[in-house]
């Protein structure tokens, strides 16, 4: 039975990837941080087949111990401080976990794996690395110009992954994933913040939602589709880097309008208040990815449309809020 170790197991992607790999016959082990992490209980209830091992991306010794215990065939590094807005407030922590954490994990793999290292490594790189974009759409060769401490840390992690592949011959891949959402998305991200608010407004539990820049454009896909690309990357004869995206871009405003419409509310502007607190010191204005390399080499294509994604998130949030009322 192949074994996969996943960092960031309690996040949206960690959960989808664990389900996918379990379905493919893997033993799935998740790295869990912190003392009495409250998410351990949720994990045990939702994904009982996932084994948890303690460790932290900020602590090399704990990563070595986790690898020695797990003996993985594949390591997926999905752990990070992943909220761009928070990275402006805690830049040093972000650099340490999101950036240096990649280096620590690769060093641990190098030390534990020995010569002819059999461990395959996946790094969750991000479209935030393109930042102030140099070309549109963005592909694997587009120059990087990050616009946040998060984006800068991801660039470090990305370059380090490429370095370890070239320096030590590690099977290390970097998936440059554009925004990917789902009903499991954290409430701090704009998509889920909006769908949750729409559900609560629909049920009369909330009057309005405060948002920042509605003009930013993102290439939004479904997280369940994107984790399959991660696994495909580690299943190739040679390691490489791939952009994963839908190739379509929408403004935050479009997402908001569609989410309200999915709940049967057409006059959405009545319910949205613009609040300067949600603007960022520097914005990434436009992202749209070219995933043609993933299509031709991995046979990967997104399955869920933007409309289906928004509707499924709104429907799910209405269901959650209704259940709370009972
Ligand atoms: O913001 C604008 C905000 O926080 C999207 C992470 O998974 O994807 C994600 O990063 C856009 C930005 O995601 C609000 O200014 C307006 O332009 O949902 P977000 P993100 O920053 O694009 C990439 C690929 C990652 O790698 C990251 O880890 O929406 N926006 N009003 C708002 N954003 C938030 N969060 N809240 C607002 O009220």
Short mmCIF file of C-alpha atoms and ligand atoms in Angstrom, two decimals:
data_model
loop_
_atom_site.label_atom_id
_atom_site.label_comp_id
_atom_site.label_asym_id
_atom_site.label_seq_id
_atom_site.Cartn_x
_atom_site.Cartn_y
_atom_site.Cartn_z
CA UNK A 1 0.00 0.00 0.00
CA UNK A 2 1.61 3.35 -0.97
CA UNK A 3 1.85 5.93 1.80
CA UNK A 4 1.30 9.69 1.49
CA UNK A 5 2.20 12.31 4.09
CA UNK A 6 0.19 15.54 3.81
CA UNK A 7 0.99 18.81 5.55
CA UNK A 8 -1.98 21.16 5.87
CA UNK A 9 -4.23 18.13 6.32
CA UNK A 10 -6.93 20.13 8.14
CA UNK A 11 -7.30 22.67 5.32
CA UNK A 12 -9.65 22.51 2.34
CA UNK A 13 -7.11 20.91 -0.02
CA UNK A 14 -5.76 18.54 2.63
CA UNK A 15 -9.21 17.06 3.12
CA UNK A 16 -9.98 16.68 -0.60
CA UNK A 17 -6.54 15.19 -1.27
CA UNK A 18 -6.86 12.74 1.66
CA UNK A 19 -10.20 11.54 0.27
CA UNK A 20 -8.79 11.21 -3.23
CA UNK A 21 -5.67 9.28 -2.16
CA UNK A 22 -7.65 7.05 0.21
CA UNK A 23 -9.91 6.20 -2.74
CA UNK A 24 -6.79 5.30 -4.74
CA UNK A 25 -5.74 2.81 -2.06
CA UNK A 26 -3.20 4.93 -0.18
CA UNK A 27 -2.38 4.95 3.51
CA UNK A 28 -2.84 8.64 4.32
CA UNK A 29 -0.94 10.32 7.14
CA UNK A 30 -1.49 13.98 8.06
CA UNK A 31 0.96 16.26 9.85
CA UNK A 32 -0.86 18.03 12.66
CA UNK A 33 0.56 21.08 14.40
CA UNK A 34 0.07 22.51 17.85
CA UNK A 35 -0.70 21.29 21.31
CA UNK A 36 -4.23 19.83 21.53
CA UNK A 37 -5.10 21.11 18.05
CA UNK A 38 -8.92 21.36 18.13
CA UNK A 39 -9.07 20.31 14.48
CA UNK A 40 -7.77 16.80 15.38
CA UNK A 41 -11.23 15.87 16.62
CA UNK A 42 -12.93 17.12 13.46
CA UNK A 43 -10.42 15.13 11.43
CA UNK A 44 -11.12 11.95 13.38
CA UNK A 45 -14.86 12.41 12.81
CA UNK A 46 -14.76 13.44 9.12
CA UNK A 47 -11.80 11.44 7.81
CA UNK A 48 -11.35 8.55 10.27
CA UNK A 49 -8.91 6.71 8.01
CA UNK A 50 -6.34 9.52 8.19
CA UNK A 51 -3.52 8.82 10.66
CA UNK A 52 -2.21 11.96 12.37
CA UNK A 53 1.44 12.56 13.21
CA UNK A 54 2.65 15.59 15.20
CA UNK A 55 4.98 18.09 13.56
CA UNK A 56 5.38 21.66 12.44
CA UNK A 57 6.80 23.30 9.34
CA UNK A 58 8.67 25.67 11.69
CA UNK A 59 10.55 22.79 13.36
CA UNK A 60 13.02 20.68 11.34
CA UNK A 61 13.48 17.98 14.00
CA UNK A 62 9.73 17.35 14.09
CA UNK A 63 9.64 16.96 10.29
CA UNK A 64 12.48 14.45 10.38
CA UNK A 65 10.67 12.49 13.09
CA UNK A 66 7.40 12.57 11.13
CA UNK A 67 9.13 11.27 7.99
CA UNK A 68 10.96 8.54 9.90
CA UNK A 69 7.70 7.42 11.49
CA UNK A 70 5.59 7.63 8.32
CA UNK A 71 8.08 6.27 5.75
CA UNK A 72 6.13 7.96 2.94
CA UNK A 73 6.33 7.32 -0.78
CA UNK A 74 4.86 10.77 -1.43
CA UNK A 75 4.88 14.04 0.53
CA UNK A 76 2.37 16.78 -0.28
CA UNK A 77 3.26 20.16 1.24
CA UNK A 78 -0.08 21.95 1.51
CA UNK A 79 0.66 23.55 4.90
CA UNK A 80 1.09 27.34 4.97
CA UNK A 81 -0.11 30.62 6.34
CA UNK A 82 -2.33 30.86 3.27
CA UNK A 83 -4.41 33.99 3.82
CA UNK A 84 -2.83 36.86 1.85
CA UNK A 85 -4.38 39.59 4.04
CA UNK A 86 -2.95 37.99 7.20
CA UNK A 87 0.49 37.78 5.61
CA UNK A 88 0.65 41.61 5.54
CA UNK A 89 0.01 41.65 9.30
CA UNK A 90 2.32 38.75 10.17
CA UNK A 91 4.99 38.84 7.45
CA UNK A 92 7.76 37.20 9.45
CA UNK A 93 5.59 34.27 10.51
CA UNK A 94 4.45 33.88 6.90
CA UNK A 95 8.03 33.85 5.61
CA UNK A 96 8.96 31.29 8.25
CA UNK A 97 6.10 28.84 7.68
CA UNK A 98 5.10 29.40 4.03
CA UNK A 99 8.65 30.00 2.77
CA UNK A 100 11.29 28.47 5.05
CA UNK A 101 8.89 25.62 5.88
CA UNK A 102 9.40 24.30 2.33
CA UNK A 103 13.16 24.35 2.78
CA UNK A 104 12.89 22.49 6.10
CA UNK A 105 10.66 19.82 4.63
CA UNK A 106 12.93 19.33 1.61
CA UNK A 107 15.98 19.17 3.89
CA UNK A 108 14.21 16.57 6.04
CA UNK A 109 13.35 14.53 2.93
CA UNK A 110 16.96 14.77 1.73
CA UNK A 111 18.30 13.61 5.10
CA UNK A 112 15.77 10.81 5.69
CA UNK A 113 15.56 9.60 2.07
CA UNK A 114 19.29 8.98 1.63
CA UNK A 115 20.89 8.11 -1.72
CA UNK A 116 18.52 7.20 -4.56
CA UNK A 117 15.90 9.05 -2.53
CA UNK A 118 12.57 7.32 -3.25
CA UNK A 119 10.35 10.06 -1.72
CA UNK A 120 8.31 12.10 -4.19
CA UNK A 121 7.55 15.69 -3.17
CA UNK A 122 4.73 18.04 -4.15
CA UNK A 123 4.93 21.77 -3.37
CA UNK A 124 1.74 23.83 -3.32
CA UNK A 125 2.91 26.85 -5.28
CA UNK A 126 0.46 29.62 -6.03
CA UNK A 127 -0.70 32.01 -8.73
CA UNK A 128 -0.05 34.76 -6.15
CA UNK A 129 3.60 34.43 -7.27
CA UNK A 130 2.65 36.13 -10.58
CA UNK A 131 1.33 39.15 -8.64
CA UNK A 132 1.70 42.20 -10.86
CA UNK A 133 1.41 40.04 -13.94
CA UNK A 134 3.95 40.37 -16.75
CA UNK A 135 1.76 38.58 -19.31
CA UNK A 136 -1.75 37.20 -19.68
CA UNK A 137 -2.60 34.37 -19.40
CA UNK A 138 0.11 33.19 -17.01
CA UNK A 139 1.99 29.93 -17.65
CA UNK A 140 4.95 28.02 -16.17
CA UNK A 141 7.45 30.42 -17.81
CA UNK A 142 5.78 33.72 -16.85
CA UNK A 143 8.18 35.85 -14.72
CA UNK A 144 7.24 36.12 -11.03
CA UNK A 145 6.40 39.46 -9.37
CA UNK A 146 4.79 38.80 -5.97
CA UNK A 147 2.73 41.54 -4.30
CA UNK A 148 2.50 40.31 -0.70
CA UNK A 149 4.57 38.63 2.01
CA UNK A 150 2.57 35.49 1.16
CA UNK A 151 3.45 35.70 -2.55
CA UNK A 152 7.12 36.35 -1.72
CA UNK A 153 7.24 33.35 0.61
CA UNK A 154 5.64 31.17 -2.07
CA UNK A 155 8.27 32.31 -4.59
CA UNK A 156 10.98 31.20 -2.15
CA UNK A 157 9.27 27.83 -1.70
CA UNK A 158 8.86 27.41 -5.45
CA UNK A 159 12.48 28.25 -6.25
CA UNK A 160 13.71 26.02 -3.43
CA UNK A 161 11.69 23.09 -4.80
CA UNK A 162 13.26 23.57 -8.24
CA UNK A 163 16.72 23.87 -6.61
CA UNK A 164 16.37 20.60 -4.71
CA UNK A 165 15.28 18.84 -7.89
CA UNK A 166 18.26 20.22 -9.81
CA UNK A 167 20.86 19.94 -7.00
CA UNK A 168 20.00 16.59 -5.43
CA UNK A 169 17.95 14.87 -8.13
CA UNK A 170 14.89 14.78 -5.86
CA UNK A 171 11.58 13.95 -7.48
CA UNK A 172 10.12 17.37 -6.58
CA UNK A 173 7.19 19.01 -8.39
CA UNK A 174 5.65 22.40 -8.00
CA UNK A 175 1.97 22.85 -8.82
CA UNK A 176 1.21 26.50 -9.54
CA UNK A 177 -2.44 26.46 -8.54
CA UNK A 178 -4.77 29.34 -9.25
CA UNK A 179 -7.59 30.09 -6.76
CA UNK A 180 -9.62 26.99 -5.96
CA UNK A 181 -12.72 26.98 -3.83
CA UNK A 182 -15.39 24.66 -2.46
CA UNK A 183 -17.98 24.43 0.31
CA UNK A 184 -15.00 23.57 2.55
CA UNK A 185 -13.21 26.86 1.89
CA UNK A 186 -12.35 28.89 5.02
CA UNK A 187 -14.68 31.79 5.84
CA UNK A 188 -11.83 34.32 5.59
CA UNK A 189 -11.51 33.93 1.80
CA UNK A 190 -13.76 36.11 -0.32
CA UNK A 191 -15.75 33.33 -2.01
CA UNK A 192 -16.86 31.56 1.14
CA UNK A 193 -17.27 34.85 3.01
CA UNK A 194 -19.74 35.87 0.31
CA UNK A 195 -21.64 32.57 0.03
CA UNK A 196 -21.96 32.35 3.81
CA UNK A 197 -23.24 35.94 3.97
CA UNK A 198 -25.68 35.32 1.11
CA UNK A 199 -27.10 32.32 2.96
CA UNK A 200 -27.50 34.31 6.18
CA UNK A 201 -29.06 37.29 4.37
CA UNK A 202 -31.44 34.94 2.57
CA UNK A 203 -32.54 33.47 5.92
CA UNK A 204 -32.87 36.91 7.55
CA UNK A 205 -29.92 36.32 9.91
CA UNK A 206 -27.73 39.14 8.58
CA UNK A 207 -28.42 42.51 6.87
CA UNK A 208 -25.29 43.13 4.81
CA UNK A 209 -21.78 42.01 4.00
CA UNK A 210 -18.70 44.27 4.15
CA UNK A 211 -16.20 43.69 1.33
CA UNK A 212 -13.06 45.25 -0.12
CA UNK A 213 -11.95 45.49 -3.75
CA UNK A 214 -14.69 44.16 -6.05
CA UNK A 215 -12.63 44.84 -9.19
CA UNK A 216 -9.93 42.22 -8.59
CA UNK A 217 -10.14 39.36 -11.10
CA UNK A 218 -9.41 35.75 -10.30
CA UNK A 219 -9.35 32.40 -12.10
CA UNK A 220 -11.54 30.35 -9.75
CA UNK A 221 -11.79 26.54 -9.99
CA UNK A 222 -13.07 23.70 -7.83
CA UNK A 223 -10.63 22.36 -5.19
CA UNK A 224 -11.83 18.77 -5.71
CA UNK A 225 -10.65 18.93 -9.33
CA UNK A 226 -7.33 20.54 -8.39
CA UNK A 227 -6.15 17.90 -5.87
CA UNK A 228 -6.36 15.30 -8.64
CA UNK A 229 -3.74 17.30 -10.54
CA UNK A 230 -1.43 17.14 -7.49
CA UNK A 231 -1.56 13.35 -7.51
CA UNK A 232 -1.10 13.18 -11.30
CA UNK A 233 2.07 15.29 -11.00
CA UNK A 234 3.63 12.76 -8.65
CA UNK A 235 2.64 9.89 -10.96
CA UNK A 236 4.75 10.95 -13.96
CA UNK A 237 8.07 9.41 -15.08
CA UNK A 238 9.87 12.76 -14.48
CA UNK A 239 9.19 15.60 -12.03
CA UNK A 240 8.13 18.98 -13.44
CA UNK A 241 6.13 22.14 -12.67
CA UNK A 242 2.57 22.73 -13.86
CA UNK A 243 0.04 25.56 -13.88
CA UNK A 244 -3.42 24.39 -12.77
CA UNK A 245 -6.25 26.75 -13.70
CA UNK A 246 -9.54 27.02 -15.60
CA UNK A 247 -8.40 29.66 -18.12
CA UNK A 248 -11.37 31.89 -17.25
CA UNK A 249 -11.31 34.99 -15.10
CA UNK A 250 -14.09 36.78 -13.22
CA UNK A 251 -14.18 39.91 -11.09
CA UNK A 252 -15.05 39.57 -7.38
CA UNK A 253 -18.14 41.62 -8.34
CA UNK A 254 -19.26 38.84 -10.74
CA UNK A 255 -18.86 36.24 -8.01
CA UNK A 256 -20.94 38.34 -5.61
CA UNK A 257 -23.68 38.94 -8.18
CA UNK A 258 -23.89 35.26 -9.12
CA UNK A 259 -23.92 34.14 -5.48
CA UNK A 260 -26.84 36.43 -4.64
CA UNK A 261 -28.64 35.35 -7.82
CA UNK A 262 -28.19 31.68 -6.84
CA UNK A 263 -30.19 32.48 -3.69
CA UNK A 264 -32.85 34.29 -5.73
CA UNK A 265 -31.68 37.82 -4.79
CA UNK A 266 -31.20 40.13 -7.78
CA UNK A 267 -30.62 43.54 -6.12
CA UNK A 268 -27.31 42.44 -4.55
CA UNK A 269 -25.88 45.98 -4.30
CA UNK A 270 -28.40 46.73 -1.52
CA UNK A 271 -26.64 44.21 0.70
CA UNK A 272 -22.97 45.00 0.01
CA UNK A 273 -21.02 47.67 1.88
CA UNK A 274 -17.52 48.60 0.77
CA UNK A 275 -15.15 48.71 3.73
CA UNK A 276 -11.57 50.02 3.35
CA UNK A 277 -10.41 47.54 6.01
CA UNK A 278 -10.66 44.75 3.43
CA UNK A 279 -8.40 46.42 0.86
CA UNK A 280 -4.78 45.23 0.75
CA UNK A 281 -1.64 47.42 0.75
CA UNK A 282 -0.89 46.02 -2.72
CA UNK A 283 -3.42 44.16 -4.86
CA UNK A 284 -3.11 41.44 -7.46
CA UNK A 285 -5.46 42.85 -10.10
CA UNK A 286 -5.82 40.09 -12.65
CA UNK A 287 -5.06 36.39 -12.68
CA UNK A 288 -5.90 33.91 -15.41
CA UNK A 289 -3.94 30.73 -15.95
CA UNK A 290 -2.91 28.76 -19.03
CA UNK A 291 -3.07 25.08 -18.00
CA UNK A 292 -2.38 23.66 -21.44
CA UNK A 293 0.80 21.88 -20.26
CA UNK A 294 -1.19 20.06 -17.57
CA UNK A 295 -3.81 19.15 -20.18
CA UNK A 296 -1.32 17.71 -22.64
CA UNK A 297 1.16 16.06 -20.22
CA UNK A 298 -1.07 15.06 -17.28
CA UNK A 299 -4.36 14.69 -19.12
CA UNK A 300 -5.85 17.05 -16.51
CA UNK A 301 -8.77 19.36 -17.17
CA UNK A 302 -11.13 21.13 -14.77
CA UNK A 303 -14.55 19.50 -14.55
CA UNK A 304 -16.69 21.99 -12.60
CA UNK A 305 -17.81 25.27 -14.17
CA UNK A 306 -17.72 28.64 -12.38
CA UNK A 307 -21.52 28.75 -12.22
CA UNK A 308 -21.72 25.22 -10.73
CA UNK A 309 -19.05 26.13 -8.18
CA UNK A 310 -20.81 29.28 -6.99
CA UNK A 311 -24.20 27.56 -6.86
CA UNK A 312 -22.88 24.55 -4.93
CA UNK A 313 -21.24 26.83 -2.34
CA UNK A 314 -24.39 28.92 -1.87
CA UNK A 315 -26.63 25.84 -1.64
CA UNK A 316 -24.32 24.27 0.91
CA UNK A 317 -24.18 27.42 3.05
CA UNK A 318 -27.96 27.79 3.05
CA UNK A 319 -28.20 24.16 4.20
CA UNK A 320 -25.65 24.73 7.01
CA UNK A 321 -27.38 27.89 8.24
CA UNK A 322 -30.83 26.22 8.09
CA UNK A 323 -29.56 23.27 10.14
CA UNK A 324 -28.26 25.69 12.81
CA UNK A 325 -31.78 27.16 13.12
CA UNK A 326 -33.36 23.80 13.97
O1 LIG B 1 -9.12 37.19 -2.17
C1 LIG B 1 -10.60 40.50 -2.87
C2 LIG B 1 -9.14 40.45 -2.46
O2 LIG B 1 -8.62 36.17 0.06
C3 LIG B 1 -9.51 37.22 -3.51
C4 LIG B 1 -5.49 31.97 -1.33
O3 LIG B 1 -5.97 30.65 -1.35
O4 LIG B 1 -5.72 32.17 -3.70
C5 LIG B 1 -6.08 32.78 -2.46
O5 LIG B 1 -5.60 34.10 -2.37
C6 LIG B 1 -9.70 38.65 -3.97
C7 LIG B 1 -8.56 39.61 -3.58
O6 LIG B 1 -7.90 34.98 -2.09
C8 LIG B 1 -12.60 40.89 0.11
O7 LIG B 1 -8.61 41.77 -2.37
C9 LIG B 1 -12.48 41.82 -1.83
O8 LIG B 1 -8.28 40.41 -4.68
O9 LIG B 1 -10.26 35.01 -1.48
P1 LIG B 1 -9.03 35.81 -1.33
P2 LIG B 1 -6.48 35.39 -2.72
O10 LIG B 1 -5.89 36.55 -2.02
O11 LIG B 1 -6.66 35.50 -4.20
C10 LIG B 1 -4.31 32.08 -3.96
C11 LIG B 1 -4.12 31.34 -5.26
C12 LIG B 1 -3.56 31.54 -2.82
O12 LIG B 1 -2.54 30.89 -3.00
C13 LIG B 1 -3.97 31.95 -1.45
O13 LIG B 1 -3.45 31.07 -0.46
O14 LIG B 1 -10.86 39.16 -3.33
N1 LIG B 1 -11.53 40.83 -1.79
N2 LIG B 1 -13.14 41.87 -0.67
C14 LIG B 1 -11.60 40.23 -0.61
N3 LIG B 1 -10.90 39.18 -0.11
C15 LIG B 1 -11.22 38.77 1.15
N4 LIG B 1 -10.56 37.71 1.66
N5 LIG B 1 -12.18 39.41 1.90
C16 LIG B 1 -12.90 40.46 1.44
O15 LIG B 1 -13.77 41.00 2.13
#
